[in-house]
mmCIF file of C-alpha atoms in Angstrom:
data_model
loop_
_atom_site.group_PDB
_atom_site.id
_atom_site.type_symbol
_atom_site.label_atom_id
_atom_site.label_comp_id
_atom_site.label_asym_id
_atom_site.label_seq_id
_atom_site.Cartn_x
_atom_site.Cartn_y
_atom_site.Cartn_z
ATOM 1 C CA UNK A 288 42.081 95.284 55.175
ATOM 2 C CA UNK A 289 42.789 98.604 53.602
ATOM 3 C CA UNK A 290 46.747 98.087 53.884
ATOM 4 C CA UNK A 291 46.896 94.759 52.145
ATOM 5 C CA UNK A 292 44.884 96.575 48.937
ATOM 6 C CA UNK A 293 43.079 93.410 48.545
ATOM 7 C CA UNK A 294 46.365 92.411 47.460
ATOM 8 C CA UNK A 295 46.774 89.078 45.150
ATOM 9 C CA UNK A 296 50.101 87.263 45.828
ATOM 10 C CA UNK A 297 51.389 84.072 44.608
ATOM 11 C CA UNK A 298 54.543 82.402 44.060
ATOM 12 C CA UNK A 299 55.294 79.502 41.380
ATOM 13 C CA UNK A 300 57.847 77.426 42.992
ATOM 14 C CA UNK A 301 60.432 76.222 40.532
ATOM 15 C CA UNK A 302 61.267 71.984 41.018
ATOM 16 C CA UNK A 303 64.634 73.236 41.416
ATOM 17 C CA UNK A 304 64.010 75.402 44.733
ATOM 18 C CA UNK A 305 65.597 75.701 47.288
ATOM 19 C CA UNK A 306 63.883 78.575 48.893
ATOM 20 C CA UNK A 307 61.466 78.733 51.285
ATOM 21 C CA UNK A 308 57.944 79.322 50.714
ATOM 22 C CA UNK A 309 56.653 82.598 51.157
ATOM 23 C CA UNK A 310 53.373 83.291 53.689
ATOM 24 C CA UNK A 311 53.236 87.038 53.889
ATOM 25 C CA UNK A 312 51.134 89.143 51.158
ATOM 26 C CA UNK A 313 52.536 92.417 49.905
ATOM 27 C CA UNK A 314 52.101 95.147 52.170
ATOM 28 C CA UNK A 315 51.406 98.966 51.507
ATOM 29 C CA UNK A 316 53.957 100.466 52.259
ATOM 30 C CA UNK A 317 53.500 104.058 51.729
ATOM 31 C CA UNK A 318 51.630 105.765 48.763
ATOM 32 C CA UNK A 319 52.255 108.909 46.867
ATOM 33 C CA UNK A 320 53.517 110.470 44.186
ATOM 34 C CA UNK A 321 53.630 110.767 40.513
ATOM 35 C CA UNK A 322 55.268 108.410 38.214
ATOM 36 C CA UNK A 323 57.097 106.765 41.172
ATOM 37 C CA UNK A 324 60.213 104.444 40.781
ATOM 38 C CA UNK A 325 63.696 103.585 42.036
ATOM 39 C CA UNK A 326 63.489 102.918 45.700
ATOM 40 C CA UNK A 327 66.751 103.340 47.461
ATOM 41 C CA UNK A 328 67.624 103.428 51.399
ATOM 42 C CA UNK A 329 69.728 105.452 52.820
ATOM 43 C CA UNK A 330 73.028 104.316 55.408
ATOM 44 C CA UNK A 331 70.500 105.035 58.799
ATOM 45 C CA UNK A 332 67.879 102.448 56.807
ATOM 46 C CA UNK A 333 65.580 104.866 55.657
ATOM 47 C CA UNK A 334 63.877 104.658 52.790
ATOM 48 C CA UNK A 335 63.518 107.285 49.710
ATOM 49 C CA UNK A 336 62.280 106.966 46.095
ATOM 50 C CA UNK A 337 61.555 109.620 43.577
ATOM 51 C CA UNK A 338 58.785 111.061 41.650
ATOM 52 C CA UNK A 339 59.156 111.725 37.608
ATOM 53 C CA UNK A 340 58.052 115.347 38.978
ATOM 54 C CA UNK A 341 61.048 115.580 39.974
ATOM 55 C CA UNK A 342 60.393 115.591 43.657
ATOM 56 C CA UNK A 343 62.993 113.121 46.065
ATOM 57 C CA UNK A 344 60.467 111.397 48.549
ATOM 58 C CA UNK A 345 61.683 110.064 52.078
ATOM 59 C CA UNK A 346 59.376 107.784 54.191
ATOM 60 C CA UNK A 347 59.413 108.611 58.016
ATOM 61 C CA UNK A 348 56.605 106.158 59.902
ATOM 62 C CA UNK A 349 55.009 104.918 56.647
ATOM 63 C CA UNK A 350 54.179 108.268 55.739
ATOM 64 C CA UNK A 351 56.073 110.486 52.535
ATOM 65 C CA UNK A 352 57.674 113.695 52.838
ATOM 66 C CA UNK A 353 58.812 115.470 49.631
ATOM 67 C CA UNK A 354 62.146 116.726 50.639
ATOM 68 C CA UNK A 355 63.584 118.147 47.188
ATOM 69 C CA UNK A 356 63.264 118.759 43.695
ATOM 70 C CA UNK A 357 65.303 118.720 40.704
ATOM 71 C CA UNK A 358 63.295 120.499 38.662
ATOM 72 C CA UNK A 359 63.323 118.383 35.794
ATOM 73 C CA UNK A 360 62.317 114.436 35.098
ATOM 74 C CA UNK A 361 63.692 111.886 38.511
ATOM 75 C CA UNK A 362 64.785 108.747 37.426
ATOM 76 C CA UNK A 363 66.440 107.371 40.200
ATOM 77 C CA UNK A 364 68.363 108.239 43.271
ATOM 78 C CA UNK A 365 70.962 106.422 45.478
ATOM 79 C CA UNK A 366 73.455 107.252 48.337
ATOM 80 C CA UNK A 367 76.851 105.748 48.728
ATOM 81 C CA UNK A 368 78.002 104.656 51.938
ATOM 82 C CA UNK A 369 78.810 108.062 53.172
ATOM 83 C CA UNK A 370 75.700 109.454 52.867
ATOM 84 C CA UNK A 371 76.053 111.354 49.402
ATOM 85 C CA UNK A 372 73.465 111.695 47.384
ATOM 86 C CA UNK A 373 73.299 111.223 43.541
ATOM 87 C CA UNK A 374 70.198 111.629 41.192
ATOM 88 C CA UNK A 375 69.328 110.266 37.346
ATOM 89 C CA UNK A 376 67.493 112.985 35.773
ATOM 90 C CA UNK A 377 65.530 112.105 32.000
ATOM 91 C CA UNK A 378 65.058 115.905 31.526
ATOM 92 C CA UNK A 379 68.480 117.504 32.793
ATOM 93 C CA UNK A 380 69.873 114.457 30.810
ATOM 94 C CA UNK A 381 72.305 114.091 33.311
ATOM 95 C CA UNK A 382 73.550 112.406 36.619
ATOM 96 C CA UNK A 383 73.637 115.079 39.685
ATOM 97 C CA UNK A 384 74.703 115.353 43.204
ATOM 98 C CA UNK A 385 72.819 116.246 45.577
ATOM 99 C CA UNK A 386 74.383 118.210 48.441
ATOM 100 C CA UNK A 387 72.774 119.587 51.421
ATOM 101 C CA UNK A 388 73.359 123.470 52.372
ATOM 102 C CA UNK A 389 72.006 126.111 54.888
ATOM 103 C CA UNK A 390 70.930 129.363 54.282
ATOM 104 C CA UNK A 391 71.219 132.505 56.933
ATOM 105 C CA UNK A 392 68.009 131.080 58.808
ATOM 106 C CA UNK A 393 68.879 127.874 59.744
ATOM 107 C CA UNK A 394 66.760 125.974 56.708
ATOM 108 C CA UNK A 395 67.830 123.306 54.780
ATOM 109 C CA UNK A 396 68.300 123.536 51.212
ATOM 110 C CA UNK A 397 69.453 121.402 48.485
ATOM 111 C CA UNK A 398 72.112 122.233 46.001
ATOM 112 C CA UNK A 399 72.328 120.120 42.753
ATOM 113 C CA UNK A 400 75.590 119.747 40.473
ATOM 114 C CA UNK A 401 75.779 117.939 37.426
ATOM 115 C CA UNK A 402 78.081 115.170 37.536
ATOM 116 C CA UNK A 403 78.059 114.286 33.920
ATOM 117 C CA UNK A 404 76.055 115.119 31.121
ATOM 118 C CA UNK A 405 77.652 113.854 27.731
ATOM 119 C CA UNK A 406 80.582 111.523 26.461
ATOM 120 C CA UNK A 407 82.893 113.535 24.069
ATOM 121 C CA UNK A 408 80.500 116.246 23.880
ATOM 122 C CA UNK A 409 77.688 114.405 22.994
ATOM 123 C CA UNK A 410 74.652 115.338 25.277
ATOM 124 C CA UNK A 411 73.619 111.798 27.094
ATOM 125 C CA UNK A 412 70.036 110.759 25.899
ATOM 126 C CA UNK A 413 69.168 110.550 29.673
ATOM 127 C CA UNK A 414 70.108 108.764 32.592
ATOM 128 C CA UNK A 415 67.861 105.928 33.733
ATOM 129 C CA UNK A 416 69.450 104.254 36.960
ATOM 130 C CA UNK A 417 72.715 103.846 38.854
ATOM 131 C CA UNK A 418 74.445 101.888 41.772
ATOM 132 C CA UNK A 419 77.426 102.682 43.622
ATOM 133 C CA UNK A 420 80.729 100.174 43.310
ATOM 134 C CA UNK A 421 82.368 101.079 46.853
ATOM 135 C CA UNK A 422 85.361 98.699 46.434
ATOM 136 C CA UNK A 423 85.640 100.770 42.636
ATOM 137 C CA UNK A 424 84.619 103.945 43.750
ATOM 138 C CA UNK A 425 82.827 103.946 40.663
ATOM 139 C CA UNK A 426 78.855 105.182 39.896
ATOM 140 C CA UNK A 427 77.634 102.855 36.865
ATOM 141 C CA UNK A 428 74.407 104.070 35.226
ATOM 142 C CA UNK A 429 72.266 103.455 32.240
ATOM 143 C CA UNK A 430 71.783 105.720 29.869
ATOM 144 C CA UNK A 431 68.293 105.364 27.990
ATOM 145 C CA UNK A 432 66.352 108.165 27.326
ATOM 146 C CA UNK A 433 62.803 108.457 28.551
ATOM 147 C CA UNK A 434 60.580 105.457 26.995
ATOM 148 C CA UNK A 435 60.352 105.352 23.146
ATOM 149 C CA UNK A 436 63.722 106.737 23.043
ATOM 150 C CA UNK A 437 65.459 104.090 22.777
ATOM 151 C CA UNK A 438 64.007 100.763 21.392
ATOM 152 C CA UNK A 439 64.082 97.368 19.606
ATOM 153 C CA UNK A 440 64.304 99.952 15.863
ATOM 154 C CA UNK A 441 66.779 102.195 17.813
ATOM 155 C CA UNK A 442 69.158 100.379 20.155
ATOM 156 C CA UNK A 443 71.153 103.946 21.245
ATOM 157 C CA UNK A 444 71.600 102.790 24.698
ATOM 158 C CA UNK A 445 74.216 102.675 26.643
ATOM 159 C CA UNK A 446 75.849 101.755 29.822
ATOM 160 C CA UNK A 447 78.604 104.089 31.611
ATOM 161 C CA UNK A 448 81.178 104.194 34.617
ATOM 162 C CA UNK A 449 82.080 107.090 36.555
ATOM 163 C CA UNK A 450 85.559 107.318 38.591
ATOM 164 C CA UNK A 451 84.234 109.407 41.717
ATOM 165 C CA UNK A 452 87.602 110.738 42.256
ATOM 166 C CA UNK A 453 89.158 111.676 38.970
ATOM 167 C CA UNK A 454 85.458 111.960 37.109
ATOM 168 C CA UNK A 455 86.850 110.151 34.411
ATOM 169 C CA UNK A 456 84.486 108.305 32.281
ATOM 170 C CA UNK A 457 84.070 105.210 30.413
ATOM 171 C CA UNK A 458 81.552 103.547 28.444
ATOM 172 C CA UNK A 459 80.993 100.226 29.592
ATOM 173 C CA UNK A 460 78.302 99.634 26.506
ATOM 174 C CA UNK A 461 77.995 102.307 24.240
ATOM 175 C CA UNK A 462 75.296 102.988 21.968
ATOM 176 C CA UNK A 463 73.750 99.667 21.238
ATOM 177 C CA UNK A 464 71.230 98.749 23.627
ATOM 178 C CA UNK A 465 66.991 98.596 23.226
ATOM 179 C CA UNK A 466 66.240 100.661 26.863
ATOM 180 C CA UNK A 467 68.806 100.197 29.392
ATOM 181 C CA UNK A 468 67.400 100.687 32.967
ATOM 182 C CA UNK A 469 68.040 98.870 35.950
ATOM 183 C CA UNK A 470 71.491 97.613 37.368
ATOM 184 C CA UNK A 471 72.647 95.251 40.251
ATOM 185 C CA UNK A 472 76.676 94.535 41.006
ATOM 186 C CA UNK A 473 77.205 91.011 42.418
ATOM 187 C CA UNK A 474 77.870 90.390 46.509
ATOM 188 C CA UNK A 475 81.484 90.839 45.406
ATOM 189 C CA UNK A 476 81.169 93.621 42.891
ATOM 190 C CA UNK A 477 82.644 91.745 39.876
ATOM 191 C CA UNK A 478 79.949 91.817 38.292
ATOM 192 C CA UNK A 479 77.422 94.557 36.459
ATOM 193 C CA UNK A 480 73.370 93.524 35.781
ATOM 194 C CA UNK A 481 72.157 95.592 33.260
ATOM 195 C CA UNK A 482 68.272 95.045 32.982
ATOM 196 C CA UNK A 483 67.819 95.794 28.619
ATOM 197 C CA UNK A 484 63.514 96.304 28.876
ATOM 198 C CA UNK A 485 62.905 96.444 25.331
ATOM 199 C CA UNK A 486 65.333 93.071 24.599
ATOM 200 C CA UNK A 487 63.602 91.507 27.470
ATOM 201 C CA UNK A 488 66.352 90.144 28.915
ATOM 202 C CA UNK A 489 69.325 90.349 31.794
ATOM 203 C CA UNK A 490 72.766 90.975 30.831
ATOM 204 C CA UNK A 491 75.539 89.995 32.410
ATOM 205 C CA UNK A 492 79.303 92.244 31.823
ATOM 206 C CA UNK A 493 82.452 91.292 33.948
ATOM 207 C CA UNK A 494 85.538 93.631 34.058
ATOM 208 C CA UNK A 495 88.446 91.171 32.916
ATOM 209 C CA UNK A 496 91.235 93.310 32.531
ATOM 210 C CA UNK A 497 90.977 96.073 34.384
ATOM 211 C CA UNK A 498 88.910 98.758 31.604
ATOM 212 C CA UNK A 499 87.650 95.642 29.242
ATOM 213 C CA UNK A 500 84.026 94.512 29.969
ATOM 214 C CA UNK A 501 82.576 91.457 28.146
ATOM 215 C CA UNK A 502 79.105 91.211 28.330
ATOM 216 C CA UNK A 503 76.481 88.439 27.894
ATOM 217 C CA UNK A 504 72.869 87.297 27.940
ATOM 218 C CA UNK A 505 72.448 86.231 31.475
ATOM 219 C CA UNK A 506 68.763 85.578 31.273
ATOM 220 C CA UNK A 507 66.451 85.474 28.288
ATOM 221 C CA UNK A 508 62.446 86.278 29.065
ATOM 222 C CA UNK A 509 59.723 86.236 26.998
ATOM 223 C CA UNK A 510 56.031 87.588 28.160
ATOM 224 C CA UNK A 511 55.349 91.086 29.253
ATOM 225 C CA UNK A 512 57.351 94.454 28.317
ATOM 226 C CA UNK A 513 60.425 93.660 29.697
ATOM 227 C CA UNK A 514 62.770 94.410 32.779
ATOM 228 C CA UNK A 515 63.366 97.483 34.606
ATOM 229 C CA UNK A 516 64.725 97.116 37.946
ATOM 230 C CA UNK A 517 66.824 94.475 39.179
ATOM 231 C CA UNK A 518 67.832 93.644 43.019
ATOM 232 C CA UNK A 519 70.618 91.417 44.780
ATOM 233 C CA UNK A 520 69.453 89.592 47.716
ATOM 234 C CA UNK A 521 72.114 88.287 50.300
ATOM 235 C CA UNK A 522 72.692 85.174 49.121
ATOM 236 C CA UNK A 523 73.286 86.248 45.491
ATOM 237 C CA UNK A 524 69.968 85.427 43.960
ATOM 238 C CA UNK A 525 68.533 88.112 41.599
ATOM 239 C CA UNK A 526 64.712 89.434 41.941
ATOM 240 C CA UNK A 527 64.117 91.197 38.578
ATOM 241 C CA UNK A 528 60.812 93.334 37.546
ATOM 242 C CA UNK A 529 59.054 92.312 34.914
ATOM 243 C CA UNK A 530 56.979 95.383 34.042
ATOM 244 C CA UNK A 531 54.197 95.464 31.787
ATOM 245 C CA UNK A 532 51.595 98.274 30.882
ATOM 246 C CA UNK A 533 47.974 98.062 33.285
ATOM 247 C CA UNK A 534 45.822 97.810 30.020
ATOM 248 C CA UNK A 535 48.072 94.596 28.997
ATOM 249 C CA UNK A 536 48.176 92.662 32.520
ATOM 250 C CA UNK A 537 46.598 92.923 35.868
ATOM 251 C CA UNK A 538 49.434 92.162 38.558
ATOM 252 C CA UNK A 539 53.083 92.566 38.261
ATOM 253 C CA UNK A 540 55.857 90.073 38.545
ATOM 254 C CA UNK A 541 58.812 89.791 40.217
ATOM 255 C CA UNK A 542 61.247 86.748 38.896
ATOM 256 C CA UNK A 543 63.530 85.500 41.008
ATOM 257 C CA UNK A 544 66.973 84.134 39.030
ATOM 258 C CA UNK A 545 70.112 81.755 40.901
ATOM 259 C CA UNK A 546 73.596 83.357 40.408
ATOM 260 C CA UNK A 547 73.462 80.606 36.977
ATOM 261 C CA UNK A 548 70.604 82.617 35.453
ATOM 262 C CA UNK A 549 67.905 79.891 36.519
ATOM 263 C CA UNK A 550 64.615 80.493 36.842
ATOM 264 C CA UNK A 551 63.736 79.725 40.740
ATOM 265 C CA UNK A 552 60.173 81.397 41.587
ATOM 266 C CA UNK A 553 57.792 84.376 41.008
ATOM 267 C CA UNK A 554 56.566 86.992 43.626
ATOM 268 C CA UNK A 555 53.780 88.675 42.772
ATOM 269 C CA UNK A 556 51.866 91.918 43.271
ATOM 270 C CA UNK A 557 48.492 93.884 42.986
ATOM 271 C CA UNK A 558 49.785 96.023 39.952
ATOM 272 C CA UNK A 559 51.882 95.459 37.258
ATOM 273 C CA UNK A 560 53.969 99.474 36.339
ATOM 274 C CA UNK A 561 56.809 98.112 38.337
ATOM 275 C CA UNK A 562 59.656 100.602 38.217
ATOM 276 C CA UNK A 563 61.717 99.758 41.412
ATOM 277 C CA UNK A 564 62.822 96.919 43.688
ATOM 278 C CA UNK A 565 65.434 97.284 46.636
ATOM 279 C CA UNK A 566 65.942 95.893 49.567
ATOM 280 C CA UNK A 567 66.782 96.754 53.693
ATOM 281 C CA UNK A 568 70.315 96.542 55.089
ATOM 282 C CA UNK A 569 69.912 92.797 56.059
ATOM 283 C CA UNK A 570 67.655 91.944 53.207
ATOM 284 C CA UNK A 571 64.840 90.718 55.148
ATOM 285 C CA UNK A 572 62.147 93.130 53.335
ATOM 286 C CA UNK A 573 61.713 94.038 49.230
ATOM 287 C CA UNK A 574 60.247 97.539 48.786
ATOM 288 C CA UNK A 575 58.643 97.608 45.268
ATOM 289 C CA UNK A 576 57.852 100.620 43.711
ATOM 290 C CA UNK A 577 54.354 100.683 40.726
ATOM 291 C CA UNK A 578 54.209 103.465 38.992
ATOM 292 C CA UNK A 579 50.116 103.079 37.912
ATOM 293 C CA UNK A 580 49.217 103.269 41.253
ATOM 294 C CA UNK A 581 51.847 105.266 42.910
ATOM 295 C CA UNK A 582 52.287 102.212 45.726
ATOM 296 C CA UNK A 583 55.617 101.461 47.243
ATOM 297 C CA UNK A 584 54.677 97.504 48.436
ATOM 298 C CA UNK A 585 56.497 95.818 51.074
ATOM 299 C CA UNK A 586 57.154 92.091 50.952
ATOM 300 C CA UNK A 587 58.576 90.034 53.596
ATOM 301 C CA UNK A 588 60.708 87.753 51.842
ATOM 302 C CA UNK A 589 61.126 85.186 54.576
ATOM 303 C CA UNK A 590 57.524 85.349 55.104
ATOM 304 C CA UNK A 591 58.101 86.486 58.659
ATOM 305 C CA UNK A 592 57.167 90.033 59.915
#
């Protein structure tokens, strides 16, 4: 079955489970691309990721439409919950907005504005991912550089919040960590995940005053690369990508964590670039994004379809 891929899943249940088993096999989604990562869907549930091209892809019927371009290096894309669009860009070094225009014919265009693109006029290295805080409204992102940029020999990465309405902002972690990508906020948004891939680990920061952020090691791996995306399922329970390169491993893994930082299960699938997890509005289905192979998967996570 060409959709399936010949697809290898398998899940090791931890004793202290309390999940239940999985029966579905990762799906194909959709596939192309180039360099693909950082899923995202949209308020009317439709999904879009991004190419490091530069081109935004949307998925209409399981099939992708390239519907802009920033011209430079895509990192990641979200929306907020009133449809605005916002883009992390490795060569613009920058965050952008995205904002839909019409010329004198009718066709749709897309303008993009940088948002931000240093702290205290240093240039950022380049943004990596972001998530929206409604309650805050506040974009976090990660600020990492392309790979090699920043590393275990130079931690320069960082970790920033935005104030959408006075564009004020504030490092959150400045300058210190080994590759900062992927973030999650807690159910209640009180707390960042900040996914540090070269320290192979999850890190936990809560906001206690308001402007003061302590941070801590949430969850310590060890095996493959390291973390770069990180997702927040309904009941609070993280599912974290644990990319590695294709000459080093053969599948990829997806580690499921309990809001203590336990260990409950792995997901696996058919390649192991992983660069993006997120999930529908009712979190019901994980869309995965591997970059080798230029595969958006689909996993059921109830193991119902």
């Amino acid at each position: 079955n060409a959709e399936y891929m010949g697809a290898y899943f398998a899940i090791r249940e931890s004793p202290f489970s309390c999940l239940k088993p999985m029966s579905t096999d990762p799906q194909v989604y959709v596939q192309g691309g180039h360099g693909i990562r950082s899923p995202a869907v949209d308020a009317d549930g439709t999904l879009h990721y991004v190419s490091e091209t530069g081109q935004l892809h949307r998925v209409v019927d399981r099939e992708q439409h390239a519907w802009a371009n920033t011209g430079g290096q895509a990192s990641a894309l979200t929306f907020d919950k009133t449809g605005n669009s916002y883009v992390c860009d490795f060569a613009h070094q920058a965050v952008l907005t995205l904002t839909e225009t019409h010329d004198g014919s009718g066709q749709t265009q897309y303008e993009l504005t940088p948002l931000v693109k240093d702290y205290e006029g240093s240039p950022l290295l380049g943004p990596n991912s972001l998530i929206v805080s409604s309650s805050k409204n506040t974009i976090y992102f990660s600020d990492s550089g392309p790979f090699g940029e920043t590393n275990i020999q130079r931690p320069k990465g960082s970790v920033f919040a935005i104030n959408l309405e006075t564009h004020m902002l504030q490092p959150v972690i400045l300058n210190c960590l080994a590759h900062p990508s992927g973030l999650a906020l807690s159910l209640e948004e009180s707390v960042l995940y900040v996914a540090e891939t070269m320290n192979n680990r999850i890190l936990r920061l809560v906001q206690k005053p308001a402007g003061v952020y302590h941070s801590s090691v949430f969850h310590q791996f060890s095996g493959r690369l390291g973390p770069t995306a990180i997702a927040i399922d309904n009941t609070g329970n993280l599912y974290v990508a644990r990319f590695d390169f294709d000459v080093c491993c053969g599948n990829g893994k997806i580690s499921v964590l309990d809001e203590e930082g336990q260990h409950v299960r792995d997901l696996f699938v058919p390649a192991p670039e992983i660069t993006g997890l997120a999930f529908n509005a009712d979190c019901s289905e994980l869309y995965v994004t591997e970059s080798s192979t230029n595969t958006v998967f689909r996993i059921f996570v109830n193991g119902t379809q």
